[in-house]
mmCIF file of C-alpha atoms in Angstrom:
data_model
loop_
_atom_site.group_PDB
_atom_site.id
_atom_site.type_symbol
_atom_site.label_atom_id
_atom_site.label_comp_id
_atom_site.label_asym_id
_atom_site.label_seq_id
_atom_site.Cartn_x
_atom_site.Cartn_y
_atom_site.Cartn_z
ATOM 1 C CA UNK A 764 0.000 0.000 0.000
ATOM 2 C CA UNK A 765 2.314 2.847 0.759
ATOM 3 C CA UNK A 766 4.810 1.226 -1.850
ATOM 4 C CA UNK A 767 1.627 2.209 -4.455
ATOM 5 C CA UNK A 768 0.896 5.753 -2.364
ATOM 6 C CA UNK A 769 4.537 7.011 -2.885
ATOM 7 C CA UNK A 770 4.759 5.672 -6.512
ATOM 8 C CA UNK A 771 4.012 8.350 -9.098
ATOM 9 C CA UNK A 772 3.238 6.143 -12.062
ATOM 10 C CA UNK A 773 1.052 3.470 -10.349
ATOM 11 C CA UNK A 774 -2.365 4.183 -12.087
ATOM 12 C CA UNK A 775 -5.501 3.638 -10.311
ATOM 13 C CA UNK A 776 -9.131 2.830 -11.600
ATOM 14 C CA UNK A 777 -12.206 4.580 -10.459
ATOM 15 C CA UNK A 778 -14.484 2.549 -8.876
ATOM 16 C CA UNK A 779 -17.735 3.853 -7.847
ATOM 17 C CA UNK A 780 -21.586 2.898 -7.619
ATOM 18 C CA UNK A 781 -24.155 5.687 -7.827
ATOM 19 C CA UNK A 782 -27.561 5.003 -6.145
ATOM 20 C CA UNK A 783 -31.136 6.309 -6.611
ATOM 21 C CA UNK A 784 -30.399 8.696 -3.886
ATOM 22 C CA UNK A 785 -26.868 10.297 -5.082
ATOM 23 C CA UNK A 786 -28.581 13.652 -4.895
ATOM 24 C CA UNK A 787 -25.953 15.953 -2.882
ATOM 25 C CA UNK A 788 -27.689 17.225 -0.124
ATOM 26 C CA UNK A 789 -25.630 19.772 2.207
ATOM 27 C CA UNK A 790 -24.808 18.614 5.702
ATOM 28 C CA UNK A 791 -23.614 21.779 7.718
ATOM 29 C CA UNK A 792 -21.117 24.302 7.074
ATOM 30 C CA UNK A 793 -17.152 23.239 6.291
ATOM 31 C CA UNK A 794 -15.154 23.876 8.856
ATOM 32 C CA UNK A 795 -11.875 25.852 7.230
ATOM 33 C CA UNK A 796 -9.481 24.425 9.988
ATOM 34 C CA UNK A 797 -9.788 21.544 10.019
ATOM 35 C CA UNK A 798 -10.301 20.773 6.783
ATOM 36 C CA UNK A 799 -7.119 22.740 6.017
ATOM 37 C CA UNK A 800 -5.388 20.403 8.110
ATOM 38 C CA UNK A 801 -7.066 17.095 6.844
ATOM 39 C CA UNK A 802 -4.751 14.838 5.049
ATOM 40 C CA UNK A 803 -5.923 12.687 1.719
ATOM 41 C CA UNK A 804 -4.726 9.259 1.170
ATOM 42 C CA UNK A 805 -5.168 7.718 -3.070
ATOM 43 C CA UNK A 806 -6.996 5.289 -1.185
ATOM 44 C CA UNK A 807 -9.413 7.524 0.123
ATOM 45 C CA UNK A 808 -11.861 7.122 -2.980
ATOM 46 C CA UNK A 809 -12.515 3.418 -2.157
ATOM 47 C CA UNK A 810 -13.342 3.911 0.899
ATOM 48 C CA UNK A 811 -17.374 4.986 -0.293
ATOM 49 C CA UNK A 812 -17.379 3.752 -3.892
ATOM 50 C CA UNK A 813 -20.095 1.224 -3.305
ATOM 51 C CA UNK A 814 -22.610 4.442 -1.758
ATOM 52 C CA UNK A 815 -21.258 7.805 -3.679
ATOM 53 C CA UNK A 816 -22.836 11.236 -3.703
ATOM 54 C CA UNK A 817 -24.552 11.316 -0.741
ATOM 55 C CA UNK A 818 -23.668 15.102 0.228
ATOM 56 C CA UNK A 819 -21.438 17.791 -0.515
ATOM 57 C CA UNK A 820 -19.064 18.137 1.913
ATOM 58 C CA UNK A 821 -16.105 15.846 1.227
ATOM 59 C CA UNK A 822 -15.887 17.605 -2.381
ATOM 60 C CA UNK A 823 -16.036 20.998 -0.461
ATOM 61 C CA UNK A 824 -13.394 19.852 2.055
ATOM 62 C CA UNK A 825 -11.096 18.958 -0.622
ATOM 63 C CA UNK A 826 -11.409 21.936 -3.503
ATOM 64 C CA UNK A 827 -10.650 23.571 0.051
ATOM 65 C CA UNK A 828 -7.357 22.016 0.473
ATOM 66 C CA UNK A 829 -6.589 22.570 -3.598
ATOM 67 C CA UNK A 830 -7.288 26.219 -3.063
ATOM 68 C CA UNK A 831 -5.024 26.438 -0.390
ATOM 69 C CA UNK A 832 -2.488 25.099 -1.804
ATOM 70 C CA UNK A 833 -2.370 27.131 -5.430
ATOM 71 C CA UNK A 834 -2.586 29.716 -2.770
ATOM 72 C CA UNK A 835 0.613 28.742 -1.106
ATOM 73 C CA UNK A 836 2.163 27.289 -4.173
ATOM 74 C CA UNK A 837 1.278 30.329 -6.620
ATOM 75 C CA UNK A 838 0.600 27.525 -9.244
ATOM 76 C CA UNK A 839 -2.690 26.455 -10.466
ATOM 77 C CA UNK A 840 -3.908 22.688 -9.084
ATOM 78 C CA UNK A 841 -4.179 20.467 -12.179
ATOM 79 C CA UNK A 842 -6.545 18.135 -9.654
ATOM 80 C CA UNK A 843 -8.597 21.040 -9.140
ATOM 81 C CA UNK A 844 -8.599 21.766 -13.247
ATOM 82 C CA UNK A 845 -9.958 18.543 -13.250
ATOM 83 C CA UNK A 846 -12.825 19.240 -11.744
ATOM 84 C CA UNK A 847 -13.473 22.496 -13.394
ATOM 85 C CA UNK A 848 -13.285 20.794 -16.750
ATOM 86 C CA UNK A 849 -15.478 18.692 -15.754
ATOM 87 C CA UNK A 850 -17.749 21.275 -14.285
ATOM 88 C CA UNK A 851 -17.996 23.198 -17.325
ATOM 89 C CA UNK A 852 -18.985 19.612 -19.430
ATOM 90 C CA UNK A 853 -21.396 19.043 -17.454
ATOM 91 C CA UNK A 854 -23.147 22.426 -17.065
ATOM 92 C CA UNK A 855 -24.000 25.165 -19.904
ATOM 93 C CA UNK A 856 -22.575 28.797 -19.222
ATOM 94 C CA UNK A 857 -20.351 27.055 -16.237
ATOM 95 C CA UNK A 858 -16.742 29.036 -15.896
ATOM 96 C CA UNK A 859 -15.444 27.700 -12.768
ATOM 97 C CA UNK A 860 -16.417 25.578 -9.582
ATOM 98 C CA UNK A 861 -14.412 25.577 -6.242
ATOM 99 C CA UNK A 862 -14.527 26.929 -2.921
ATOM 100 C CA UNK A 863 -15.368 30.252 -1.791
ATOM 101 C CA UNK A 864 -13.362 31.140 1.271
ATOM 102 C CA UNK A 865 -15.883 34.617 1.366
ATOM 103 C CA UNK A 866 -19.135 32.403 1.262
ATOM 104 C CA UNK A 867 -17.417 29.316 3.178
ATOM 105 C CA UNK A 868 -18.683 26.782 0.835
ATOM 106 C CA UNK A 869 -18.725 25.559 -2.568
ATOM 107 C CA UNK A 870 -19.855 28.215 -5.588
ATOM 108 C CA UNK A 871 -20.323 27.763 -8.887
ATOM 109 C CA UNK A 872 -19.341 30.907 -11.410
ATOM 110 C CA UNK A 873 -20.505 31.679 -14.535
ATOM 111 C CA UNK A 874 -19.910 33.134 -17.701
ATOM 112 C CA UNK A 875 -21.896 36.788 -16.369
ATOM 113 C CA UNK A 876 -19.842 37.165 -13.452
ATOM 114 C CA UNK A 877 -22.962 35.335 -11.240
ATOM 115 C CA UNK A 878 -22.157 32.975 -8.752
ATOM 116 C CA UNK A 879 -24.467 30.895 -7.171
ATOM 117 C CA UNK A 880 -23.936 28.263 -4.028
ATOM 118 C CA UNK A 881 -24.053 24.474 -5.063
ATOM 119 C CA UNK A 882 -26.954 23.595 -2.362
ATOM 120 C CA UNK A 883 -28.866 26.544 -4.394
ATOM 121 C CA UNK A 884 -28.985 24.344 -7.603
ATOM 122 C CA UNK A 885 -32.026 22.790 -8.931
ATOM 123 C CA UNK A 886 -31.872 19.343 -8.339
ATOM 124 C CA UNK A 887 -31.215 18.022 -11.650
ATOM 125 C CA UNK A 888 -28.384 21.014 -11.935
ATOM 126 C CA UNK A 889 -26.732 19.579 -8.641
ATOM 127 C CA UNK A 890 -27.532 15.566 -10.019
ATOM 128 C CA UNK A 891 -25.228 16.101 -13.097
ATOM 129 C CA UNK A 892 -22.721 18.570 -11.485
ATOM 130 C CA UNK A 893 -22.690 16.218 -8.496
ATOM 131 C CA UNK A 894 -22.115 13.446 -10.847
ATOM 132 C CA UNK A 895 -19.492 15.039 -13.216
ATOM 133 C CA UNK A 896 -17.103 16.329 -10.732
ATOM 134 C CA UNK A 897 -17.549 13.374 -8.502
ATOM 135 C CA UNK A 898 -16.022 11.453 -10.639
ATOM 136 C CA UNK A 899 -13.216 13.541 -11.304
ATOM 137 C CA UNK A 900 -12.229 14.161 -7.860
ATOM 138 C CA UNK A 901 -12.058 10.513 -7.314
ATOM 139 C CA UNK A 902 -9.770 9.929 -10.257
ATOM 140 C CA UNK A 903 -8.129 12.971 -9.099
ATOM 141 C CA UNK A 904 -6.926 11.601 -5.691
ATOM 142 C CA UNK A 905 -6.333 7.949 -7.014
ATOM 143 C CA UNK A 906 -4.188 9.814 -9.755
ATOM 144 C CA UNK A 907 -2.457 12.866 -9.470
ATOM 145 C CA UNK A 908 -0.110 12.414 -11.492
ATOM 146 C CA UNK A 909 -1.963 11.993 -14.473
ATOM 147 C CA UNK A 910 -2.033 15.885 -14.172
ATOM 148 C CA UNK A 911 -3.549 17.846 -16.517
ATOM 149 C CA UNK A 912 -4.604 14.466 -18.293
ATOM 150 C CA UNK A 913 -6.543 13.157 -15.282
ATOM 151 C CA UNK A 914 -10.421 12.685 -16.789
ATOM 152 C CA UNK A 915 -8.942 11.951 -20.314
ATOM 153 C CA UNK A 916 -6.211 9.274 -19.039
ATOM 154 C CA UNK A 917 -7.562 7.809 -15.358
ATOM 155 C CA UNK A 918 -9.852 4.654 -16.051
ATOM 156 C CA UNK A 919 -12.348 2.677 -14.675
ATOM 157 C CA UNK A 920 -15.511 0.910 -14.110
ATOM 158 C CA UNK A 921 -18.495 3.777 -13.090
ATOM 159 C CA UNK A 922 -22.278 2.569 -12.015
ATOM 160 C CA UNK A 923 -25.282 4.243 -12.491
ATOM 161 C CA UNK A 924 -28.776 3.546 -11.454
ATOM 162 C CA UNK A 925 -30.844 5.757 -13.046
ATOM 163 C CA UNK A 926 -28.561 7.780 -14.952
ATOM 164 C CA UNK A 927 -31.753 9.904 -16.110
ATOM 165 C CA UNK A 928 -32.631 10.983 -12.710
ATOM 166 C CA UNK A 929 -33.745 14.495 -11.811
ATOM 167 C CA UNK A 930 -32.675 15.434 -15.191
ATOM 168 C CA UNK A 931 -34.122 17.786 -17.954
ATOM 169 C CA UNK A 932 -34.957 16.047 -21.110
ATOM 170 C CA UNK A 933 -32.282 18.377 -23.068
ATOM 171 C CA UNK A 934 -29.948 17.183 -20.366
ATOM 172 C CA UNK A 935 -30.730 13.496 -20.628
ATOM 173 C CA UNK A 936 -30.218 13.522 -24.959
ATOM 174 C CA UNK A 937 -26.325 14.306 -23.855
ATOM 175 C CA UNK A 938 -25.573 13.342 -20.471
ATOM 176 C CA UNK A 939 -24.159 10.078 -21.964
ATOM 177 C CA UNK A 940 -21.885 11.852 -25.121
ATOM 178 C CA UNK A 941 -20.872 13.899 -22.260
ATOM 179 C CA UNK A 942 -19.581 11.341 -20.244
ATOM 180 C CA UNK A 943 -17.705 9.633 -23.046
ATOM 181 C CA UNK A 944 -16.036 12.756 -23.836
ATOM 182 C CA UNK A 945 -15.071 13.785 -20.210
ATOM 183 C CA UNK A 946 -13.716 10.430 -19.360
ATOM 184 C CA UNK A 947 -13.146 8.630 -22.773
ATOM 185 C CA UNK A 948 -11.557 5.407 -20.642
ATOM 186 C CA UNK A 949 -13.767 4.833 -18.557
ATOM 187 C CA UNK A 950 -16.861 2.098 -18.610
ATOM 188 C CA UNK A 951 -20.501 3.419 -17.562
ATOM 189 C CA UNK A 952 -22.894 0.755 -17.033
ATOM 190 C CA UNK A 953 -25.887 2.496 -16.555
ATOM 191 C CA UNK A 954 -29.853 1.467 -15.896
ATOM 192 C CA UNK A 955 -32.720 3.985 -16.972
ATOM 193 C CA UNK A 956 -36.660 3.817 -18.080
ATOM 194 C CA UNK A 957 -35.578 7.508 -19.927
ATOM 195 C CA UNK A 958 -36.656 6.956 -23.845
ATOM 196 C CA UNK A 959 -33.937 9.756 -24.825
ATOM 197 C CA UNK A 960 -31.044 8.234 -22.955
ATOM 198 C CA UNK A 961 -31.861 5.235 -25.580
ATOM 199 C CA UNK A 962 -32.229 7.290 -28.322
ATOM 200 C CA UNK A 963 -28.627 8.748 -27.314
ATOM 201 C CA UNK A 964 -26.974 5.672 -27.503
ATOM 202 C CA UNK A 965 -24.702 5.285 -30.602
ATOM 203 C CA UNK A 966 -25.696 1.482 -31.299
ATOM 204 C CA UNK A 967 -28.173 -1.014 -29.689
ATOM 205 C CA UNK A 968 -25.125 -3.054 -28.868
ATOM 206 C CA UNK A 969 -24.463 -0.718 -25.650
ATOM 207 C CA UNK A 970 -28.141 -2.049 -24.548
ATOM 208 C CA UNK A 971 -27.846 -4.987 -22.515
ATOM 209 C CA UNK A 972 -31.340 -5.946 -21.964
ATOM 210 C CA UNK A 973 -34.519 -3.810 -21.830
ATOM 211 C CA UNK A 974 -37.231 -5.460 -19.570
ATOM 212 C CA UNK A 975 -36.747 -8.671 -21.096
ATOM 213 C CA UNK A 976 -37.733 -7.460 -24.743
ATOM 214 C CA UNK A 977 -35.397 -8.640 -27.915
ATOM 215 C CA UNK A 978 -32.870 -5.907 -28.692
ATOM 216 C CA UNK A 979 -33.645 -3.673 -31.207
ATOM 217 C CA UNK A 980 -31.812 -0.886 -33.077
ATOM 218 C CA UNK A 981 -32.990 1.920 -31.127
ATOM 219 C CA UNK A 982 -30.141 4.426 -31.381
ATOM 220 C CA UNK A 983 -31.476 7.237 -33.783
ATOM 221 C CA UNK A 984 -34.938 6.070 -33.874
ATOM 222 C CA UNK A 985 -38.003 8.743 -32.677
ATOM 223 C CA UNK A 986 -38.827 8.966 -28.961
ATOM 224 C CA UNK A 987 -42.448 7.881 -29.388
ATOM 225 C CA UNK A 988 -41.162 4.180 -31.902
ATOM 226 C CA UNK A 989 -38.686 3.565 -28.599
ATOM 227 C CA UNK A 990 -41.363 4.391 -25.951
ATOM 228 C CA UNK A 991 -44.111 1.571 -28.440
ATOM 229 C CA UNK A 992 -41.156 -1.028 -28.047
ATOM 230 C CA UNK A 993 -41.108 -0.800 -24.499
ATOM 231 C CA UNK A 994 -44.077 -1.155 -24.310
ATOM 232 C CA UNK A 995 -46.237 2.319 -23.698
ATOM 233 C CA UNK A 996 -49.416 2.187 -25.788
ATOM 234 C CA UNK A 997 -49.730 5.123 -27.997
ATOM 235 C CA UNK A 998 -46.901 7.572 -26.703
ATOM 236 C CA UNK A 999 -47.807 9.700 -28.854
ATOM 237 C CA UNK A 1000 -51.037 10.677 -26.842
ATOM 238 C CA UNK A 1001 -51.387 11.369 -22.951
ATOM 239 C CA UNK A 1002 -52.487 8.140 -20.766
ATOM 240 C CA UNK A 1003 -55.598 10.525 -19.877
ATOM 241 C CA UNK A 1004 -56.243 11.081 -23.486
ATOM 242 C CA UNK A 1005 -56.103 7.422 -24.564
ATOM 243 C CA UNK A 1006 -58.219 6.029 -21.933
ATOM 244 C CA UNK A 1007 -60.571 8.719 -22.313
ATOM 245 C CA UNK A 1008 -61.135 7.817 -26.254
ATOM 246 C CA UNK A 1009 -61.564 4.255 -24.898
ATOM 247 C CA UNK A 1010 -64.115 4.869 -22.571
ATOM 248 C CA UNK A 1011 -66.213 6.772 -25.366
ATOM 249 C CA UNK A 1012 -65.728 4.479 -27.653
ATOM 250 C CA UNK A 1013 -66.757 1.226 -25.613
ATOM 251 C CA UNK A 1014 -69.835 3.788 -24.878
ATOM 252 C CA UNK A 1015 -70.718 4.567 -27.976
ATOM 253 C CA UNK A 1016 -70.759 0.621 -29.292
ATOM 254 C CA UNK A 1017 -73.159 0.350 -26.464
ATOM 255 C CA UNK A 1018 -75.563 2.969 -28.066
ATOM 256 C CA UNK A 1019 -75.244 1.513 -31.418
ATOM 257 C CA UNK A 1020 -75.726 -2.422 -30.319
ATOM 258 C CA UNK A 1021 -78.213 -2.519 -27.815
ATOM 259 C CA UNK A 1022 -81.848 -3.455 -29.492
ATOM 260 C CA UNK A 1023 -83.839 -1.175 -26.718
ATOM 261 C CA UNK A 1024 -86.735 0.868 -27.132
ATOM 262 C CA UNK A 1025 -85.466 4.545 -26.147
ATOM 263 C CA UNK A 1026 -87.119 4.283 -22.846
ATOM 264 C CA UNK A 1027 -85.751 0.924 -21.928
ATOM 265 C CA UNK A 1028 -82.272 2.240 -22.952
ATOM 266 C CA UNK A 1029 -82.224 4.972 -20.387
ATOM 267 C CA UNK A 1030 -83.703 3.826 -17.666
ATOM 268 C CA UNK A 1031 -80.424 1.117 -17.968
ATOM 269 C CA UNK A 1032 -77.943 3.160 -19.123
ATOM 270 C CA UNK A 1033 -78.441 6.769 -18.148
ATOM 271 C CA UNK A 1034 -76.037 6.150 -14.744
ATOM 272 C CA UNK A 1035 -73.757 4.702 -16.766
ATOM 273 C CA UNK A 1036 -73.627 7.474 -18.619
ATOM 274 C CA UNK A 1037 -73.067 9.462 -15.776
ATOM 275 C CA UNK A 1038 -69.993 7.209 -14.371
ATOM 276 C CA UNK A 1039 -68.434 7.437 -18.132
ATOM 277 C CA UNK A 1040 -68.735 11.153 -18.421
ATOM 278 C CA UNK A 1041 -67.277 12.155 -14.392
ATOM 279 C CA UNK A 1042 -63.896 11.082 -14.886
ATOM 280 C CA UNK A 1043 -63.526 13.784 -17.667
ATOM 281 C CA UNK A 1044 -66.146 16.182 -16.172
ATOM 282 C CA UNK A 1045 -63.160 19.488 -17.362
ATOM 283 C CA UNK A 1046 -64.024 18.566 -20.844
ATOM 284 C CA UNK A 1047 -67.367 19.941 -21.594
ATOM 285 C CA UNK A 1048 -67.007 18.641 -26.017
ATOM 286 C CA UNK A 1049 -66.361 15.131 -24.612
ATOM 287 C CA UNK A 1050 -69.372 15.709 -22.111
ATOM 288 C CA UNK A 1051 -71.412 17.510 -24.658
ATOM 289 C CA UNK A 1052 -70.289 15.223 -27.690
ATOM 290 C CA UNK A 1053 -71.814 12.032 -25.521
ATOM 291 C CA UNK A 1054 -74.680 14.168 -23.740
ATOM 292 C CA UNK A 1055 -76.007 14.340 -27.566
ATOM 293 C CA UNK A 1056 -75.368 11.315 -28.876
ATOM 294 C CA UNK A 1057 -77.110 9.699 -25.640
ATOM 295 C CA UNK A 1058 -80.261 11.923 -26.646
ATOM 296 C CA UNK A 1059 -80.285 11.069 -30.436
ATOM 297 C CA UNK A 1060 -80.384 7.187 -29.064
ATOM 298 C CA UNK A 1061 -83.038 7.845 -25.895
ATOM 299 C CA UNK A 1062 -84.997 10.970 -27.448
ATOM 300 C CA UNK A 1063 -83.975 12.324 -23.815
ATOM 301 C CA UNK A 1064 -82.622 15.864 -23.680
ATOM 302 C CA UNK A 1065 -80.281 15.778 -20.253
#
């Protein structure tokens, strides 16, 4: 072990496993002291690989230390370049991300001279920045001196469960050609129900197996020909929408099929009616479109 901590060409992998609950939440304020003070071993990153991204504070703790030392060593920190390149992938109109001694915790600045505190994110802005520059502080401490090459060189195995989570549609069509580009050696094995992460992919050989269906080429295909394969009945329509045209359809057969005299008809169907037109009572065409169909059949103005 410390034969592999002192040697400077001993590459590492990244190992890491990133749950359903990876969101960063803040836990407290970083203490400047002591995290001044805190030492970091290249071991340190597989320590939590199996249960990453659970808050903020260890990547506050150590862009801490990296600013004080570019501080003391008047020489920017290629680990903490790292990060910022990774920062800026992962985030439009993203200049820099580090710590704020001012604001005592982590900021991220952009391109207008704003700044704006990590915790203050949206979630699905903290999910991928978490994500991004997780990664590449991890195969920044496992391998410094990869330097300026750290993302591009350091590899590994990284996985996701639900890579798609908390994230924008726009965001999920490039979160993976993001990841490739940030950390071309790396392998990202990845789970997600997200129709545009699919689409994303460059073949249908990167799909291992999507809830037990045949694989398919899905890679450039439309969002709503993936979503029919796995089996959503006519994406291309709301749920509300399709069961609605069901349920006045399946009506309508009644009215033309049963052999009733008018009177006979609605005294048996006129609740039904009723029960078929509440669900959808905000649409007053569907309600008036069966209303007068009902009284061309029955004779019965309602």
């Amino acid at each position: 072990m410390d034969y592999i901590e002192k040697d400077n060409n001993f590459d590492l992998p990244v190992i890491a496993f990133y749950e359903c609950d990876r969101l960063w939440i803040s836990k407290g304020n970083i203490d400047i002291e002591s995290s001044a003070l805190k030492q970091f071993s290249r071991f340190d990153p597989y320590l939590d690989c199996f249960h990453t991204g659970a808050d903020d504070k260890a990547i506050g703790e150590w862009l801490l230390k990296l600013e004080l030392s570019e501080l003391q060593k008047k020489t920017p920190s290629p680990m903490k370049t790292a990060i910022e390149f990774a920062a800026k992938a992962a985030m439009e109109n993203c200049v820099g991300f580090g710590f704020d001694f001012d604001e005592s915790r982590v900021m991220v600045r952009y391109e207008d001279g704003t700044s704006t505190p990590f915790e203050h994110l949206s979630d699905g802005q903290r999910t991928i920045l978490g994500l991004f520059c997780d990664i590449a502080r991890r195969a920044a401490i496992l391998n410094p001196h990869l330097q300026e090459n750290i993302c591009s060189e350091t590899k590994g195995v990284i996985l996701i469960d639900e890579l798609d989570l908390h994230l924008h549609p726009k965001w999920q069509r490039r979160v993976i050609e993001d990841l490739r580009k940030i950390f071309p050696k790396m392998q990202f094995i990845c789970t997600t129900h997200s129709t545009f992460l699919i689409q994303s992919l460059r073949s249908s050989s990167e799909l291992i197996l999507m809830d037990g269906e045949p694989l398919l080429e899905y890679n450039n295909k439309g969002i709503e020909e993936i979503a029919r394969n796995m089996g959503v009945s006519s994406p291309e329509v709301s749920q509300l929408y399709e069961d609605m045209k069901n349920t006045a359809h399946d009506f309508l057969a009644t009215l033309d099929n049963e052999n009733l005299s008018p009177e006979e008809f609605h005294e048996r169907f006129n609740a039904q009616l009723a029960s078929v037109i509440a669900p959808y009572s905000n649409n007053p065409a569907y309600q008036a479109f069966l209303e007068r169909k009902y009284a061309i059949k029955t004779g019965k103005e309602l």
